Coordinates of C-alpha atoms (C1' of nucleotides) in Angstrom, one line a residue:
Chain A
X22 CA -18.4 61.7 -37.0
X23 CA -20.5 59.5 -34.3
X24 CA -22.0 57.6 -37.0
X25 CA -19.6 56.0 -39.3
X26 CA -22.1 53.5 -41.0
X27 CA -23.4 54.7 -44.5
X28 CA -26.9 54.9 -44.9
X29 CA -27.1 51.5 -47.3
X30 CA -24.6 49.3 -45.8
X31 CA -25.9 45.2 -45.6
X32 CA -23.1 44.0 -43.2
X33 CA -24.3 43.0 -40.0
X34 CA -23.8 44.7 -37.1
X35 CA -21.0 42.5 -35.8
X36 CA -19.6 42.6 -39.1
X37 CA -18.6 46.6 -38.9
X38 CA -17.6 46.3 -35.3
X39 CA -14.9 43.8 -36.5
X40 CA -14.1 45.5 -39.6
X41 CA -13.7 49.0 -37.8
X42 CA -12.0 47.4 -34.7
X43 CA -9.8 46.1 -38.0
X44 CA -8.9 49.7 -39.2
X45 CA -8.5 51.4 -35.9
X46 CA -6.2 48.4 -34.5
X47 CA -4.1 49.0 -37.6
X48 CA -3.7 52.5 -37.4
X49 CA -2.9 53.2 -33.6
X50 CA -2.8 49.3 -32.1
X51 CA -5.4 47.7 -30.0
X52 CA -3.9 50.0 -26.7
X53 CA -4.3 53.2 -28.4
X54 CA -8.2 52.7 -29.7
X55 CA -10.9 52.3 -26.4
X56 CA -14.3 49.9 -26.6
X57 CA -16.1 53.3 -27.2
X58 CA -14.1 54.7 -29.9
X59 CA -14.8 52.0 -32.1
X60 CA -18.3 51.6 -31.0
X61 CA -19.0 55.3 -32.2
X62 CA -16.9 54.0 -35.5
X63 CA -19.6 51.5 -36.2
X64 CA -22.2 53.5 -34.7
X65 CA -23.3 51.5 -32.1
X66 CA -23.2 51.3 -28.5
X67 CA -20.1 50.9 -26.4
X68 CA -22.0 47.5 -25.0
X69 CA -22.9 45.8 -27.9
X70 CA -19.2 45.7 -28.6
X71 CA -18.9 43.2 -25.6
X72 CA -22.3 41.9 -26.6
X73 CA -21.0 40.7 -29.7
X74 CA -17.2 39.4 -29.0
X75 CA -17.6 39.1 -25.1
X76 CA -14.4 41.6 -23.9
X77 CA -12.2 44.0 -26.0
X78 CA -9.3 41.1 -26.1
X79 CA -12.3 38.8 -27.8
X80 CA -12.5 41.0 -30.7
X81 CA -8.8 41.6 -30.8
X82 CA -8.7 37.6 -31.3
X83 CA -11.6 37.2 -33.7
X84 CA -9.6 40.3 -35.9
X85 CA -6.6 38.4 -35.8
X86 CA -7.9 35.3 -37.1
X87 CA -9.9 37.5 -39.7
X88 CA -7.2 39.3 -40.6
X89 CA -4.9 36.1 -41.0
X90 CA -7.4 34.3 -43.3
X91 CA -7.6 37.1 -45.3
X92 CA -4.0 36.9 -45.6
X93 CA -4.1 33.4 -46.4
X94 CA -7.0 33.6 -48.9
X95 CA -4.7 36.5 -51.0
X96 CA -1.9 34.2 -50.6
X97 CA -3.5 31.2 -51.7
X98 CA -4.7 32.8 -55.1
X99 CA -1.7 33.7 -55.6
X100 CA 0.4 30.6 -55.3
X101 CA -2.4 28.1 -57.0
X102 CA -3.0 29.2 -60.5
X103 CA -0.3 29.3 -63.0
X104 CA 1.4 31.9 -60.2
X105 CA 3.4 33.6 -62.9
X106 CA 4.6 36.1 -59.8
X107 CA 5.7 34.1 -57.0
X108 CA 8.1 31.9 -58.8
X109 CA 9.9 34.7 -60.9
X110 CA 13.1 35.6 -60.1
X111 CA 12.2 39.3 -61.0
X112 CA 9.9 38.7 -58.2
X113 CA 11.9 37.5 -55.5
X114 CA 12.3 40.4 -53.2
X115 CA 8.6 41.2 -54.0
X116 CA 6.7 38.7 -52.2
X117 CA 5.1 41.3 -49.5
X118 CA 4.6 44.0 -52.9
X119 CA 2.6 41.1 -54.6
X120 CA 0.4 40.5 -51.5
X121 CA -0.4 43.6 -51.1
X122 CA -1.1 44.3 -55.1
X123 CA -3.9 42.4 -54.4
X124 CA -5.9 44.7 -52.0
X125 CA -6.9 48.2 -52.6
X126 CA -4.7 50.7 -52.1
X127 CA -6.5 51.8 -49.0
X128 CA -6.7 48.7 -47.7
X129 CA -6.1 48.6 -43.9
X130 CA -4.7 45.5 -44.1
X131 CA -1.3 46.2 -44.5
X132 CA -1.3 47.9 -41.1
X133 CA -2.2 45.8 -39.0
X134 CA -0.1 43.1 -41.0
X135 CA 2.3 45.8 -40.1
X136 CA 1.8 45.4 -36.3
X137 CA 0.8 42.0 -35.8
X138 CA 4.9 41.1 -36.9
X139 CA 5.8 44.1 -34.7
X140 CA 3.7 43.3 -31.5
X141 CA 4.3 40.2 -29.5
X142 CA 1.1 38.2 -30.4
X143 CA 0.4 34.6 -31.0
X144 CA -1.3 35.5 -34.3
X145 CA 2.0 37.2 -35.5
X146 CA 4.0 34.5 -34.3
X147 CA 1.7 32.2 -36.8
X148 CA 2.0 34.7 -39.7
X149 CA 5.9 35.6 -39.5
X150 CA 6.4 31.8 -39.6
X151 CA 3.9 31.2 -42.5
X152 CA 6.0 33.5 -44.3
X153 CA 9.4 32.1 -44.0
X154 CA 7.9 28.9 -45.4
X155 CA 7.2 30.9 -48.4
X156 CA 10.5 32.4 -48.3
X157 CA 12.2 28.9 -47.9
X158 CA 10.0 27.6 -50.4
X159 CA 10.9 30.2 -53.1
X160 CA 14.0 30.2 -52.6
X161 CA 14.3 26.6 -53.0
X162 CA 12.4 26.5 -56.0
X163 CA 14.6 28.9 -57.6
X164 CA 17.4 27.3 -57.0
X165 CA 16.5 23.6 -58.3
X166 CA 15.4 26.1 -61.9
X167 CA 19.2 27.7 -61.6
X168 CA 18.3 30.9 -61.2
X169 CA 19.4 31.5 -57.5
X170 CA 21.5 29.5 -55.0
X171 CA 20.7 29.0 -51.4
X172 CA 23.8 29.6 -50.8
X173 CA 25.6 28.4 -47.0
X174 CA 23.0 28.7 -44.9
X175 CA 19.8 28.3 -46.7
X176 CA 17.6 29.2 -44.1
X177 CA 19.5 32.6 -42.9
X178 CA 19.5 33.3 -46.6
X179 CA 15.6 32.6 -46.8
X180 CA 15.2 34.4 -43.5
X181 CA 17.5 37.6 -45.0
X182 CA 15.5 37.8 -48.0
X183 CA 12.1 38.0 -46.4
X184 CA 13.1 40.5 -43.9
X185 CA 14.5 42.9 -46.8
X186 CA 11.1 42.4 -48.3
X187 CA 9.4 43.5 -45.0
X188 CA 11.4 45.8 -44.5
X189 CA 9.6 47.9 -47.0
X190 CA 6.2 47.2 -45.2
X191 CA 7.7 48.2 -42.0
X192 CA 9.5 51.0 -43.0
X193 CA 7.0 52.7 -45.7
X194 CA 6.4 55.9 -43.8
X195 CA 10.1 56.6 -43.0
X196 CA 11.6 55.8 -46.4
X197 CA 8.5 57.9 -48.4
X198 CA 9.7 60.8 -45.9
X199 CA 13.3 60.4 -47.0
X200 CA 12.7 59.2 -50.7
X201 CA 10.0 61.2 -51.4
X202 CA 7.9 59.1 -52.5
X203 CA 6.3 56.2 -51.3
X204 CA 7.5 52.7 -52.2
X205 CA 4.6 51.3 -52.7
X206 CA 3.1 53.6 -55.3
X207 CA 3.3 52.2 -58.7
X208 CA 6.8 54.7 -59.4
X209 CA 7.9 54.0 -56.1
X210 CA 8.1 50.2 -56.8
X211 CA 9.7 50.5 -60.1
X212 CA 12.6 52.2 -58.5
X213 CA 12.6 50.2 -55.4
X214 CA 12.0 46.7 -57.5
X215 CA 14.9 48.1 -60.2
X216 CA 17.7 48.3 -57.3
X217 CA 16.5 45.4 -55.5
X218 CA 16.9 43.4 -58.8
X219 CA 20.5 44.6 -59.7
X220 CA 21.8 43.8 -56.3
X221 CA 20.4 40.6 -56.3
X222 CA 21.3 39.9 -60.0
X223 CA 24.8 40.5 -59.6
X224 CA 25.9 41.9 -55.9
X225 CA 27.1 45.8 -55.5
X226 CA 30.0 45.8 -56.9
X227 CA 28.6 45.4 -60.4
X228 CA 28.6 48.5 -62.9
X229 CA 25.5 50.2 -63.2
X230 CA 23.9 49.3 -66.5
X231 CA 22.1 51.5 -68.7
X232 CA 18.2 52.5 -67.8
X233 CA 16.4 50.0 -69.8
X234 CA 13.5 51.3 -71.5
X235 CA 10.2 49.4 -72.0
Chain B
X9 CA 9.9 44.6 -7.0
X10 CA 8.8 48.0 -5.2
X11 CA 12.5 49.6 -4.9
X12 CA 14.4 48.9 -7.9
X13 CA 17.3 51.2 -7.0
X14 CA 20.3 49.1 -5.3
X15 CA 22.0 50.1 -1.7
X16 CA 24.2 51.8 -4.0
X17 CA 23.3 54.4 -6.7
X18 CA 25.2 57.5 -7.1
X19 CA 22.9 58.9 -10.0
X20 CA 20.2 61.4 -9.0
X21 CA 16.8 60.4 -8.4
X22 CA 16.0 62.0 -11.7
X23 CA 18.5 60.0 -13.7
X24 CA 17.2 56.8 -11.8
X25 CA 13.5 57.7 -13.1
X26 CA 15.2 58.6 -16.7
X27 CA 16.3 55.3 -17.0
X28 CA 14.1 53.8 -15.8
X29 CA 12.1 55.1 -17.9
X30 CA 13.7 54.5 -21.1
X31 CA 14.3 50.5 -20.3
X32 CA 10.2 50.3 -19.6
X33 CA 9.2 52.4 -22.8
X34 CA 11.9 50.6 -24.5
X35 CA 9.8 47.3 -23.6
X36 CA 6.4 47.8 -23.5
X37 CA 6.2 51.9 -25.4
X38 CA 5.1 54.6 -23.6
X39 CA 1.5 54.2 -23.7
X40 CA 2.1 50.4 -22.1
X41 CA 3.8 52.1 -18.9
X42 CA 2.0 54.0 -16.5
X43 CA 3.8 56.5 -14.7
X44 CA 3.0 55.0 -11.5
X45 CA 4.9 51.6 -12.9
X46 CA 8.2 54.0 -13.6
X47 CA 7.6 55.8 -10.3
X48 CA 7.8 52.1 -8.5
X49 CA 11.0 51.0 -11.0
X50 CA 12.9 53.8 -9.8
X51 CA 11.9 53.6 -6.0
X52 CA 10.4 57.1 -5.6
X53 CA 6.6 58.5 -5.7
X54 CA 4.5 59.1 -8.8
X55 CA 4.5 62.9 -8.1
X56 CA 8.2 63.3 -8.4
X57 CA 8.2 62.1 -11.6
X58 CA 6.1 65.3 -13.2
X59 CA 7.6 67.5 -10.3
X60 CA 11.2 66.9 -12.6
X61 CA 10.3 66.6 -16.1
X62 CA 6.8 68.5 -16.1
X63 CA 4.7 65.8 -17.3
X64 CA 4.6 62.0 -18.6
X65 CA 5.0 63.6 -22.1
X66 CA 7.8 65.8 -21.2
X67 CA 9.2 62.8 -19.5
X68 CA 9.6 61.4 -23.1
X69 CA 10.7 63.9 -24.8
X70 CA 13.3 64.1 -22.3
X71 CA 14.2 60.3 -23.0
X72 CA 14.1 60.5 -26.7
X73 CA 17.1 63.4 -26.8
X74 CA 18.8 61.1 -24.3
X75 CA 19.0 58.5 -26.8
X76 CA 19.4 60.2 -29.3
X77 CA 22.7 61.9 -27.5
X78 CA 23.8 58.3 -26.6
X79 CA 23.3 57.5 -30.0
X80 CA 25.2 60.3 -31.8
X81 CA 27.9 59.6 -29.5
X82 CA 28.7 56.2 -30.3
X83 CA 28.0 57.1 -33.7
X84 CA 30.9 59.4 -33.4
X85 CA 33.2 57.4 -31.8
X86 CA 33.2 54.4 -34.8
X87 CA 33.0 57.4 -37.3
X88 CA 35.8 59.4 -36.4
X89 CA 38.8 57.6 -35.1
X90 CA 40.8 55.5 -38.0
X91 CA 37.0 54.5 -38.4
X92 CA 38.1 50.7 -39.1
X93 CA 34.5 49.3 -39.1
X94 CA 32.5 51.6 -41.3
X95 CA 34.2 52.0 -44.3
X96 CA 35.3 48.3 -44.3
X97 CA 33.4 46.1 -47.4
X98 CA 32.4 43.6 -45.1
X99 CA 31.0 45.6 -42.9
X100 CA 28.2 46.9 -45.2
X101 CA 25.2 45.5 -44.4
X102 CA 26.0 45.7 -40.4
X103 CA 26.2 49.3 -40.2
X104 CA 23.1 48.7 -36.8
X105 CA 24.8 45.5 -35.6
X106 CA 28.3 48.2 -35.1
X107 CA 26.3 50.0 -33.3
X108 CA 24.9 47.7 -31.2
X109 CA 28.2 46.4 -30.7
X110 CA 29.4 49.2 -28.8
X111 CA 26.5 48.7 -25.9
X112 CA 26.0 46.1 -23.1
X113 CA 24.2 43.1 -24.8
X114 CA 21.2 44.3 -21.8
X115 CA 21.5 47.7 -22.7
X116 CA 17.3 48.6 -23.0
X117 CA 18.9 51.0 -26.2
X118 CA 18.3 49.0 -28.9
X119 CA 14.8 48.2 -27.9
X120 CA 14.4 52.1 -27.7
X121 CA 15.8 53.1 -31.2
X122 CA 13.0 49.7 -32.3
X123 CA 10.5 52.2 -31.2
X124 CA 11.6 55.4 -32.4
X125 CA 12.0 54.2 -36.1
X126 CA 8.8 52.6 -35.8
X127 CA 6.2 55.4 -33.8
X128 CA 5.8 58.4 -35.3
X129 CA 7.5 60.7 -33.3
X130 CA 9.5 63.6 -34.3
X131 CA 13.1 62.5 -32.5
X132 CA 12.2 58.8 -34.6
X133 CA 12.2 60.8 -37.8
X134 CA 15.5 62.6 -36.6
X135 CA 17.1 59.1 -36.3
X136 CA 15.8 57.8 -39.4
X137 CA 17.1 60.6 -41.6
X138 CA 20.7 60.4 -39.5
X139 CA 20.6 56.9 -40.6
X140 CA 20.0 57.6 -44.2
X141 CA 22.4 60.0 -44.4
X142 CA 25.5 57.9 -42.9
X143 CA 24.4 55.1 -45.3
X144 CA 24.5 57.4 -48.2
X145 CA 27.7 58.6 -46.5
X146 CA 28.8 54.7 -46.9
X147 CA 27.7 53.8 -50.1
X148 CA 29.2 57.1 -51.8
X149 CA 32.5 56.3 -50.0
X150 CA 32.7 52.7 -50.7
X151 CA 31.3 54.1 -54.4
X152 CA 34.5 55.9 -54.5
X153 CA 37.3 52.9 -53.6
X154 CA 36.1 51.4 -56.2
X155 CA 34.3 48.6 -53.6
X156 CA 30.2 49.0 -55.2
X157 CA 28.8 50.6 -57.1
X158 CA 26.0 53.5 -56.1
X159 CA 23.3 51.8 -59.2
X160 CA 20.9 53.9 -61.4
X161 CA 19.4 55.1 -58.2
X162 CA 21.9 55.8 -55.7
X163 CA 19.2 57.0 -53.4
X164 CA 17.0 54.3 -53.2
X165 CA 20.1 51.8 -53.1
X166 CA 21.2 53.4 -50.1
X167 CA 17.9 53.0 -48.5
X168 CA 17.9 49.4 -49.3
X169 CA 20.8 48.6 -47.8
X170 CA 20.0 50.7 -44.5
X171 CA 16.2 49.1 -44.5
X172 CA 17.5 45.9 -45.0
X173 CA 20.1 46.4 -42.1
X174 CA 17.4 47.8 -39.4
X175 CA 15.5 45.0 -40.5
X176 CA 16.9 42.7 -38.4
X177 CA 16.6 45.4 -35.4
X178 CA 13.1 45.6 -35.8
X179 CA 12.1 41.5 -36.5
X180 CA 14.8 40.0 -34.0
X181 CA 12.9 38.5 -32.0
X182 CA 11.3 36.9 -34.8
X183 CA 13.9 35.5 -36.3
X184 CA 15.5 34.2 -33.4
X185 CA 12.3 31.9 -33.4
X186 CA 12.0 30.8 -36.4
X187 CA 15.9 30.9 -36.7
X188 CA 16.5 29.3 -33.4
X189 CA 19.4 31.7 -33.2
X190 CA 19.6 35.6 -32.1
X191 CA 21.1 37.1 -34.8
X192 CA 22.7 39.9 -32.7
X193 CA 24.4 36.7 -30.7
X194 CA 27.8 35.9 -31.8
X195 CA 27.2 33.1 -33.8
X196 CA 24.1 34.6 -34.9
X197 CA 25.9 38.0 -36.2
X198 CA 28.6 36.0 -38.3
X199 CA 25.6 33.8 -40.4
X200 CA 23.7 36.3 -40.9
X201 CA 26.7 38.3 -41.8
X202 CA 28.1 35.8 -44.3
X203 CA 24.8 35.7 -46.1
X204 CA 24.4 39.2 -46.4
X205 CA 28.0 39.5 -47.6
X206 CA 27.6 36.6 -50.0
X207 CA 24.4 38.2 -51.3
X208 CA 26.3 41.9 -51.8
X209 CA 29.2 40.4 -53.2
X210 CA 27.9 38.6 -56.3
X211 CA 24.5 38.2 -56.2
X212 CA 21.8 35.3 -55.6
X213 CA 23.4 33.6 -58.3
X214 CA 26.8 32.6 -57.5
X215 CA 27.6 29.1 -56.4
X216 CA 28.3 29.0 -52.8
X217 CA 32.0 29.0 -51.9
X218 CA 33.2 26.8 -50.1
X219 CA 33.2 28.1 -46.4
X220 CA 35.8 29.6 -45.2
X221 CA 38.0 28.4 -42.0
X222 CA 39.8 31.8 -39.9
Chain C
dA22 C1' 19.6 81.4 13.8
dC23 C1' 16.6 82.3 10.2
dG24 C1' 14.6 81.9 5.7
dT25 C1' 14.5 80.1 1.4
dT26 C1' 14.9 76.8 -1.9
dG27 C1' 14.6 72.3 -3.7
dA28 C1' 13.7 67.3 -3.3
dC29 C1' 10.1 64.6 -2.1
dT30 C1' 5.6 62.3 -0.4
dG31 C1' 0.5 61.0 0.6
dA32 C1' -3.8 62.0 -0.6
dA33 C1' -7.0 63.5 -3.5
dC34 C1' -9.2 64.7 -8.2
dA35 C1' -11.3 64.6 -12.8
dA36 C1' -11.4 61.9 -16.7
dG37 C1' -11.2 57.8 -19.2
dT38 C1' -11.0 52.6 -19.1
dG39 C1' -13.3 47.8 -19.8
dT40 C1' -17.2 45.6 -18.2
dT41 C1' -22.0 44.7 -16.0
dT42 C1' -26.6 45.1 -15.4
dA43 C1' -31.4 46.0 -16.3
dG44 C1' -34.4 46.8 -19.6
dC45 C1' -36.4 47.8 -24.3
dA46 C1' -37.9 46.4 -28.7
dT47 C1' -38.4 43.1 -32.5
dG48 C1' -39.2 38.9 -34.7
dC49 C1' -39.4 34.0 -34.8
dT50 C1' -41.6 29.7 -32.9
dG51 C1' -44.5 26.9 -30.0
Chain D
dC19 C1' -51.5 34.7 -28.9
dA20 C1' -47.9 33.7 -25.5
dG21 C1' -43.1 33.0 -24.9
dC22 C1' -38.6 33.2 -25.7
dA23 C1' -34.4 34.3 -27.8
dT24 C1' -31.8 38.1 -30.2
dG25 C1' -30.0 42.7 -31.2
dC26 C1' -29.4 46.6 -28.9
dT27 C1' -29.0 50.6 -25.5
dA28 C1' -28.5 53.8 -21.3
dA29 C1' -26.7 53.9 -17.0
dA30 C1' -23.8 52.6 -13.7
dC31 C1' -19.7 50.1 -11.6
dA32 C1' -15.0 49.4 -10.2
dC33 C1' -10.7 50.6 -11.6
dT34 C1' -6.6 53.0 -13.6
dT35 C1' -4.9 56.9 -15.7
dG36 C1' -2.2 61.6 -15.5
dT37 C1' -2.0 65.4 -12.7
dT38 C1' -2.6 68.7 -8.6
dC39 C1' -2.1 70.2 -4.0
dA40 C1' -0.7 70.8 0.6
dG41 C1' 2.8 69.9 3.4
dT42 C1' 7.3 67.6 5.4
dC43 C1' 12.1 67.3 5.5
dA44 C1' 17.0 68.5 4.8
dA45 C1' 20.5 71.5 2.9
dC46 C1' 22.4 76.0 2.1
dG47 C1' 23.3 81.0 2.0
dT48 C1' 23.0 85.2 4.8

DNA sequence: ACGTTGACTGAACAAGTGTTTAGCATGCTG
DNA sequence: CAGCATGCTAAACACTTGTTCAGTCAACGT
């Protein structure tokens, strides 16, 4: 357990200190993980942490920005090229799901996604507004091709449908306890995707139409 | 700032700590607040905090089946009596904001129940299953009268609609930035409200209405 | 009046925190 | 080769943490 590094591993040094500061910060927040926990993650010494990003609140900062051009990178490809996802409307309430079907499943980006909305950080602040952009911009879109309407209040309807999408994110423990099963695995989706589709097709008072079988 | 309790207090000294307790971990989560810091905040020493509840832990265990007493009461109380609010269509999608409703707009509650449905502690994952079961409740009831319709997947739909209504619990403060409104102010509750509803009622589709004038 | 109980405090303790310092290699550059 | 920067470590520092301990004070029952 006190060395973490694999035997052939070609990142720097300062490379796995930010990448396991990355996973740790994700899973129990920067207050919950010490300099020398993550120093015995990367294998090296508590110092070198400190060498490397100056003070723990340094390498919380450099993760940040790491983590949010990461985001922005996934995002990007996404948007740019053809981006048969974004813009369909079976895709609205997805736009978190599509992010993260980009990364591997055991990514632990989501996570600290996860927290950096939660927690009260100037990186978070950046990112939440970044995605009601998107949001607004989606929405708009699909309303100039007819297939949605921004209804009243455009941006509380933006703002509504990208905090149902989050929801998910911020949620996904809770609801796979209750659900039994998580909504992010490819099943869960389906079923999550499948309701969040009729209710946005036609509101909840509609009938329930048959399963459609593909 | 040292002694927090005013001239006149008629709670115990170990109520004082218990609250003050829960409006500090409510802010900042237990592992932000030193016991010292509650000790000061309720105007007493650090060693008669553990000499009433044991420990710092048992201090939160006794916090979190405070809340979650205060919770099931006023839970109860909009549940029980004529129960005007729950079962009311328009009321769907704010089964939280009811909730909140019933406290002081300071009350350090809601910014307790944030925490518990986001750590993973065991009185969080008693609220969160207490929470889908009322919305289940909901949905089947409103299922019955005829006023929605459950969907192919009744229980995912009724964990939509509950993750999309603690949504707004749990991002608030975001979206009163990028909003420039609180929506658990007044003004705040009835567009978000009417954009919810409008979504529920008929979909993303439907032409907006015109708005309505009370 | 005495003794016991309970609320309460100041001081101390061991452990863990982020950070500093001095020093050891190693490899590049003059 | 000398010199200097770089990557890195062990040890220590000052501080905060949760918790313990000995003891004071007031209230209450006998």
């Amino acid at each position: 357990m006190l060395y973490m590094r694999s035997v052939k591993d070609d990142r720097t040094a300062r490379a796995v200190i930010r990448d396991e500061a990355l996973r740790l910060f994700g899973a129990h927040g920067p207050d919950g993980v010490s300099v020398r926990q993550i120093a015995a993650a990367a294998g090296v010494s508590p110092a070198l942490v400190v060498h490397h990003f100056g003070s723990k609140e340094g390498l919380r900062e450099v993760v940040d920005q790491h983590v949010l051009d990461t985001f922005d990178e996934a995002l990007a490809e996404m948007t740019q090229p053809g981006a048969p996802d974004l813009y369909d409307p079976a895709a609205t309430g997805s736009l978190a799901e599509a992010v993260l079907r980009h990364l591997p499943s055991d990514s632990p980006l989501p996570g600290y996604l996860r927290r950096l909305l939660l927690d009260d950080s100037e990186a978070g602040r950046i990112l939440f507004r970044r995605l009601f952009t998107v949001s607004q911009g989606v929405l708009s879109t699909l309303s100039q091709a007819g297939l949605a309407s921004e209804g009243n209040d455009p941006a509380v309807r933006a703002a509504f449908l990208m905090a149902n999408d989050l929801a998910v994110l911020l949620l996904r423990d809770r609801l796979t306890e209750v659900l039994g099963v998580d909504p992010f695995s490819p099943d869960g989706m389906r079923r999550w995707a499948s309701e969040v589709l009729a209710v946005y097709g036609s509101g909840l008072l509609a009938a329930a139409p048959r399963q459609e079988e593909p």
